[in-house]
Short mmCIF file of C-alpha atoms in Angstrom, two decimals:
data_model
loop_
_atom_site.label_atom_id
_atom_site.label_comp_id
_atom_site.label_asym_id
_atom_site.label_seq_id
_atom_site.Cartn_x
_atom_site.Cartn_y
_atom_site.Cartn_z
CA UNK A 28 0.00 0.00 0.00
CA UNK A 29 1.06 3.64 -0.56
CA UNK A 30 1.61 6.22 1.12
CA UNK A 31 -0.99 8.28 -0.51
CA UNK A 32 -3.46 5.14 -0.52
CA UNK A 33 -2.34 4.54 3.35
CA UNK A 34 -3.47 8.44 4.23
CA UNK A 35 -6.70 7.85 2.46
CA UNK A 36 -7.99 4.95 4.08
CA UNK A 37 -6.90 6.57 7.55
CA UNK A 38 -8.93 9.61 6.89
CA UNK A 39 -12.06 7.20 5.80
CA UNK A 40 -11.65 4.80 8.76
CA UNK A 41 -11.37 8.16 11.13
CA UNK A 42 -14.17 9.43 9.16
CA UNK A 43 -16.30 6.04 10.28
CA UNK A 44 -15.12 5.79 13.52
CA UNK A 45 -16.92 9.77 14.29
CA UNK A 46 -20.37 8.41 12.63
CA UNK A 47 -20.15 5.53 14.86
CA UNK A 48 -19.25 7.46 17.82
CA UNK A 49 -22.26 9.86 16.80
CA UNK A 50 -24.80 7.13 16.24
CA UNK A 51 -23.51 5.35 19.57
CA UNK A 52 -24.45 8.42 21.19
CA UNK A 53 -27.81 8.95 19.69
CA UNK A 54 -28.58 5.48 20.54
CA UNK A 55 -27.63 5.92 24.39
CA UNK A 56 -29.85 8.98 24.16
CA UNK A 57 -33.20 7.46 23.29
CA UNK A 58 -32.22 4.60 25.68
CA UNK A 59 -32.84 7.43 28.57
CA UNK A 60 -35.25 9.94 26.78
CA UNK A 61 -38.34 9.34 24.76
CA UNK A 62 -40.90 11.84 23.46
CA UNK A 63 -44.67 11.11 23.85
CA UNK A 64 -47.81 11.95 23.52
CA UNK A 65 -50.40 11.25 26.07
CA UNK A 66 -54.43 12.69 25.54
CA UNK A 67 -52.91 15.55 24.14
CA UNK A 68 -50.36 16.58 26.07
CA UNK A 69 -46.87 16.07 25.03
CA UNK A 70 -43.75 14.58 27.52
CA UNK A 71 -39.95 14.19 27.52
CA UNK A 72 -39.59 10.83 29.49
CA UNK A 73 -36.75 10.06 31.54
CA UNK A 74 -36.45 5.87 31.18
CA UNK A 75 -33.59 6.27 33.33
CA UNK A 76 -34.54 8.16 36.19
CA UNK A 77 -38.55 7.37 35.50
CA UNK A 78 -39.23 11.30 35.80
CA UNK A 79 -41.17 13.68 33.10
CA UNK A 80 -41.48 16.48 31.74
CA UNK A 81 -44.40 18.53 30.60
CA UNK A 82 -43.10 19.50 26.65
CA UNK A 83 -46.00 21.22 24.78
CA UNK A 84 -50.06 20.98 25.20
CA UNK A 85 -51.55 21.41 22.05
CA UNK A 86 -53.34 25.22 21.49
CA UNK A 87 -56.80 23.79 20.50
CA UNK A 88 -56.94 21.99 23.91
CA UNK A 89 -60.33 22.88 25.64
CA UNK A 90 -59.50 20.23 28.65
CA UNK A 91 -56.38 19.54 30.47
CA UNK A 92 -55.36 17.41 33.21
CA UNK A 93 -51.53 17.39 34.03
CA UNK A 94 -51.28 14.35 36.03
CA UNK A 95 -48.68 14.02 38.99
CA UNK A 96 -47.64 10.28 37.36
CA UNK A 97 -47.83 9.05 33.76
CA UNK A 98 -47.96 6.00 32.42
CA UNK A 99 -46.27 4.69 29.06
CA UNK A 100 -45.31 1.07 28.03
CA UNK A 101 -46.27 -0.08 31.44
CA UNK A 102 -43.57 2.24 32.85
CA UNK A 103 -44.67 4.79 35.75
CA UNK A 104 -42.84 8.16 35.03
CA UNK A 105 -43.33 10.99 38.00
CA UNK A 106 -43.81 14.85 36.14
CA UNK A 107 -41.43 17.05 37.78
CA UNK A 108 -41.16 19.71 35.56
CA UNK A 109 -44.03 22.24 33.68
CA UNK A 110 -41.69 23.55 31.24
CA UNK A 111 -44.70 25.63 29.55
CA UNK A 112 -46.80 28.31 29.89
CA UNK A 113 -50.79 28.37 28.96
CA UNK A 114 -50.88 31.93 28.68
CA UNK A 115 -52.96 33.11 25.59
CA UNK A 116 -55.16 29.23 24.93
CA UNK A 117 -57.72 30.98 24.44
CA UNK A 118 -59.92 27.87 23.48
CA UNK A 119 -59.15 26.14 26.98
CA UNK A 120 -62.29 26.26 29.25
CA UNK A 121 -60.66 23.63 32.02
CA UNK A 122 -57.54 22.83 33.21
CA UNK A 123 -56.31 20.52 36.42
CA UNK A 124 -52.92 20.25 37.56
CA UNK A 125 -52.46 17.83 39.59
CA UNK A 126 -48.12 17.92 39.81
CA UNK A 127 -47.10 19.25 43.51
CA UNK A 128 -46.12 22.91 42.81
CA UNK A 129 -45.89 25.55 45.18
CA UNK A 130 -45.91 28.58 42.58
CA UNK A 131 -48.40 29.88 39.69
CA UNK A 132 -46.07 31.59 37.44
CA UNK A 133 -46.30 34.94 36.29
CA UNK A 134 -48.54 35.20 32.95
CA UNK A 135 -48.79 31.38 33.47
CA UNK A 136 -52.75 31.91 32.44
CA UNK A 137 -52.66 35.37 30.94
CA UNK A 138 -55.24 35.55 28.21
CA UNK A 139 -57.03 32.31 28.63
CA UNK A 140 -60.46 34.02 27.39
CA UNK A 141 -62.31 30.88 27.74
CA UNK A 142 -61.23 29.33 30.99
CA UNK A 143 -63.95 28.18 33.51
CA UNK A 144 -62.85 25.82 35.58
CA UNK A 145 -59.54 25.86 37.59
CA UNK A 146 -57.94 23.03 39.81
CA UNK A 147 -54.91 23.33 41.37
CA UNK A 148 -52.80 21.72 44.08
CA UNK A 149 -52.81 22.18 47.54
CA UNK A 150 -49.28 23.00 47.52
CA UNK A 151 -49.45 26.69 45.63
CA UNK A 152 -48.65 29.14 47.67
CA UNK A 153 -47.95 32.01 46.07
CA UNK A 154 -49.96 33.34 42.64
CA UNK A 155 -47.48 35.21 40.17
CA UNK A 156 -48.32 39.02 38.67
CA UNK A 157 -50.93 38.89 36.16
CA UNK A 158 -50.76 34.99 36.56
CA UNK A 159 -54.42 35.10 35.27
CA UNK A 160 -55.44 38.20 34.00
CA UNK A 161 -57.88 38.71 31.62
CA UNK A 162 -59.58 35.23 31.92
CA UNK A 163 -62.70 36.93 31.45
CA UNK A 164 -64.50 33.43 31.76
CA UNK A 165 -63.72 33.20 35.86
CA UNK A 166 -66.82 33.49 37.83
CA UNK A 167 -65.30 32.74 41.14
CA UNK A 168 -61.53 32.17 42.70
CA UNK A 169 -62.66 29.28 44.90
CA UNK A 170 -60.78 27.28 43.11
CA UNK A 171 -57.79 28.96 45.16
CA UNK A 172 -55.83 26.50 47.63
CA UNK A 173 -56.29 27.80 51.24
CA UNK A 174 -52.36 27.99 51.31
CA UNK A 175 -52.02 30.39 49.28
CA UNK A 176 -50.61 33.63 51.01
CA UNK A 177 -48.90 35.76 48.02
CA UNK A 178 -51.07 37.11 45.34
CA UNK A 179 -48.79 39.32 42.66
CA UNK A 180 -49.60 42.43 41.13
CA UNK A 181 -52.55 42.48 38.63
CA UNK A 182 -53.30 38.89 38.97
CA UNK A 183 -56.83 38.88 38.06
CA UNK A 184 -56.92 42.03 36.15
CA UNK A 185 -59.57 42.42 33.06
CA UNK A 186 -61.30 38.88 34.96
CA UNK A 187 -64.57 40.30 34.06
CA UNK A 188 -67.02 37.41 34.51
CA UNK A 189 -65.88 37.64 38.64
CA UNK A 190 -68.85 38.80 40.87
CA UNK A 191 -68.21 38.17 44.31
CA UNK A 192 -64.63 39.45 45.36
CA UNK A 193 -62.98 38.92 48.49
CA UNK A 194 -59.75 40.31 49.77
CA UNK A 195 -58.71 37.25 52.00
CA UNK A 196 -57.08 37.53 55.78
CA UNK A 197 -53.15 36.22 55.63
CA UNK A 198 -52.82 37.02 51.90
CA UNK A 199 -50.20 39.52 51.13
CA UNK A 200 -51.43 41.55 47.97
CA UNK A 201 -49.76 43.47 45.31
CA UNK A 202 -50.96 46.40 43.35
CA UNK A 203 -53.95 46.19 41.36
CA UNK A 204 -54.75 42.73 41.67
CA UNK A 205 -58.67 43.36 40.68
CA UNK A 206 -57.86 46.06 37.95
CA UNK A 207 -61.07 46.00 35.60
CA UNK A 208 -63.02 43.36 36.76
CA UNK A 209 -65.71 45.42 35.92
CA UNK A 210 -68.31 42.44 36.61
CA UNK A 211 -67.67 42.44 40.09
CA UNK A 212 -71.13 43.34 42.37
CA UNK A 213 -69.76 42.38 45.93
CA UNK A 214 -66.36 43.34 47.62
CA UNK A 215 -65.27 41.67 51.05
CA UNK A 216 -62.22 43.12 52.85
CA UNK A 217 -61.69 40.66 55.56
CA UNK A 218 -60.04 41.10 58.96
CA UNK A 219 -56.93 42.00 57.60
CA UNK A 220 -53.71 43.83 59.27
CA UNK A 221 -52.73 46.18 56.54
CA UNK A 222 -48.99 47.17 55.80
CA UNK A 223 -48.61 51.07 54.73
CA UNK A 224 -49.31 50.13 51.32
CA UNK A 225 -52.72 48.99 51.91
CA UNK A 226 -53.16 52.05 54.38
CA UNK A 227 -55.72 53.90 51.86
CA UNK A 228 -57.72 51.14 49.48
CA UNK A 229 -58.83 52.68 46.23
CA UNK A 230 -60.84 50.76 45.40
CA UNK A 231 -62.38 53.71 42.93
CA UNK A 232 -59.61 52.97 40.55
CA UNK A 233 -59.82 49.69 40.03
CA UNK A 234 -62.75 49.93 37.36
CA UNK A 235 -65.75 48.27 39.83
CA UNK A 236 -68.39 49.42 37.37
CA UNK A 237 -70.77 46.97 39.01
CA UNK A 238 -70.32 47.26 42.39
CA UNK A 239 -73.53 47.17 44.59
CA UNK A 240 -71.82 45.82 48.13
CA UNK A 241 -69.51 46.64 50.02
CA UNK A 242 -68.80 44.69 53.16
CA UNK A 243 -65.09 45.82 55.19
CA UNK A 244 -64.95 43.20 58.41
CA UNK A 245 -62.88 44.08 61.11
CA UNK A 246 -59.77 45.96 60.45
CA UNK A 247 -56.41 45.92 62.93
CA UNK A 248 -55.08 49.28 61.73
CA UNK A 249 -56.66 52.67 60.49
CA UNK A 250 -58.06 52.14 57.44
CA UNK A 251 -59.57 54.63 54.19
CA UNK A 252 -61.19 53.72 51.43
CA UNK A 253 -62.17 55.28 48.12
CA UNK A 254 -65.21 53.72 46.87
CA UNK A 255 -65.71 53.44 42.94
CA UNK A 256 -68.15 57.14 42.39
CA UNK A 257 -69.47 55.96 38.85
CA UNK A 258 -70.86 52.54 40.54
CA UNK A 259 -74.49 51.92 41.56
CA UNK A 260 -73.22 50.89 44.89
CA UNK A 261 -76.82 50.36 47.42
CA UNK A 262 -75.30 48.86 50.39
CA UNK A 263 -71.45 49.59 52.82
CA UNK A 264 -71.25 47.83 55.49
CA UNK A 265 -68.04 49.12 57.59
CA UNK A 266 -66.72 46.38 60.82
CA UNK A 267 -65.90 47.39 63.96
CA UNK A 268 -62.50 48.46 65.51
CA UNK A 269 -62.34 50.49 62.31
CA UNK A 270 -60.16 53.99 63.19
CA UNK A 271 -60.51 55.76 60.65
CA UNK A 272 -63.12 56.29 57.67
CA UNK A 273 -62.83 59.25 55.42
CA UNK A 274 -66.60 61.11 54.70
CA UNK A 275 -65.79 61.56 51.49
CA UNK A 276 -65.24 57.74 50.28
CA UNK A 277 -69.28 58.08 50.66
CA UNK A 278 -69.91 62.00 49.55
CA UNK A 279 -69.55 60.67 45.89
CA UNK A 280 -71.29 57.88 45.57
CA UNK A 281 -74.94 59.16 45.36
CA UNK A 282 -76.37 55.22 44.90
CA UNK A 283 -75.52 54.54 48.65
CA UNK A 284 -78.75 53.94 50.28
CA UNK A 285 -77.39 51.88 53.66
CA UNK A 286 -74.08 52.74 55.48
CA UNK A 287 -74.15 49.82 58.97
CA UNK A 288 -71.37 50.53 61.16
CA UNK A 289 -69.38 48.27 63.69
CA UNK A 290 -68.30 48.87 66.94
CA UNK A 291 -65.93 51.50 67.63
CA UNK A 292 -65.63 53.38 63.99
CA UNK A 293 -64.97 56.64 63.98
#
């Protein structure tokens, strides 16, 4: 042999020894990952580790259920990871997530014109900003978890199919979190210890069209309000151990047919 014909057949076995190398590699790949697709909803399986992840859920989806185990070729795979974001499916009306996670992402729901119905997992905690704002098919948030003690800013902005609102004891709230929900008739402010920047609640700017009752329960700290002018509100009720209340959150609202005061409000 050559030396020409020697550096040629060098090169070509080098050549086949870097395909097999790649294909060996492939091969140990799909030995530890596989792709599926389970009622519509697509994973990355871990055959090694028996974990999943959540890839991609299909945009025409009207029901989801994101389970906390799947099953493929009699293999039990745990989801670990929702690496995706629903916001803007705006032909899903129910979704259940069923995966331990202690955080609704930020936008995680933004958009989601048509959502109803809303189950999550006991673990959430915390509810990112504008996590699920403008899901104007909401009615009611009772599908919250009773854990839940951080609600971000503008989190249920534009919801306008909401009626009965209530600002929950133990929940720390960020700005605007009601913005627009202009379908809103009932507001409850529960017993709540506000921080300074809950010291004045305007509620007058956050678009409460609707708005026919008011109910404020017992308050730990001075409190004013600044009830909505342009709303037919008919009924305040105001609780007791109440500090302060400013006469003019009621001058403007000529609709105001009942004002019932607590105990010590002054």
């Amino acid at each position: 042999m050559s030396k020409r014909e020697f550096i040629m057949e060098s090169k070509k076995n080098s050549r086949l020894r870097w395909m097999l190398g790649v294909l060996c590699m492939l091969y140990a790949g799909s030995m530890f990952a596989d792709e599926v697709v389970i009622d519509g909803v697509t994973y990355d399986l871990d055959t090694n580790s028996k974990t999943a992840k959540v890839y991609s859920v299909s945009q025409d989806a009207e029901s989801i259920v994101i389970p906390q185990i799947v099953v493929f070729n009699e293999n039990s795979y745990t989801i670990i990871e929702l690496g995706i974001s629903f916001a803007g499916y705006s032909n899903l009306k129910s979704v259940t997530i069923e995966m331990p996670m202690t955080e609704i992402p930020s936008y995680f729901f933004e958009g989601c014109t048509s959502l109803a119905s809303v189950c999550l997992p006991n673990e959430v905690t915390s509810i990112g900003n504008n996590a699920f704002s403008y899901c104007q098919s909401l009615t009611s948030l009772d599908f919250l978890p009773d854990g839940v003690n951080a609600i971000g800013d503008n989190a249920f902005s534009g919801c306008s199919g909401l009626t009965e609102l209530t600002i929950r004891k133990g929940i720390n709230y960020g700005y605007d979190v009601f913005l627009n929900c202009s379908g809103a008739t009932s507001l409850t402010i529960e017993a709540i210890e506000l921080d300074e920047t809950m010291e004045t609640l305007s509620v007058g700017n956050w678009g409460f069209s609707a708005l026919k009752y008011v109910r404020i329960e017992d308050a730990d700290t001075p409190l004013n309000i600044n009830l909505p002018s342009d709303a037919p509100i008919e009924q305040v009720y105001i609780g007791r151990d109440i500090d302060i209340v400013n006469g003019d959150d009621f001058a403007n609202v000529a609709s105001v047919k009942e004002v019932t005061f607590g105990e010590k409000v002054t």
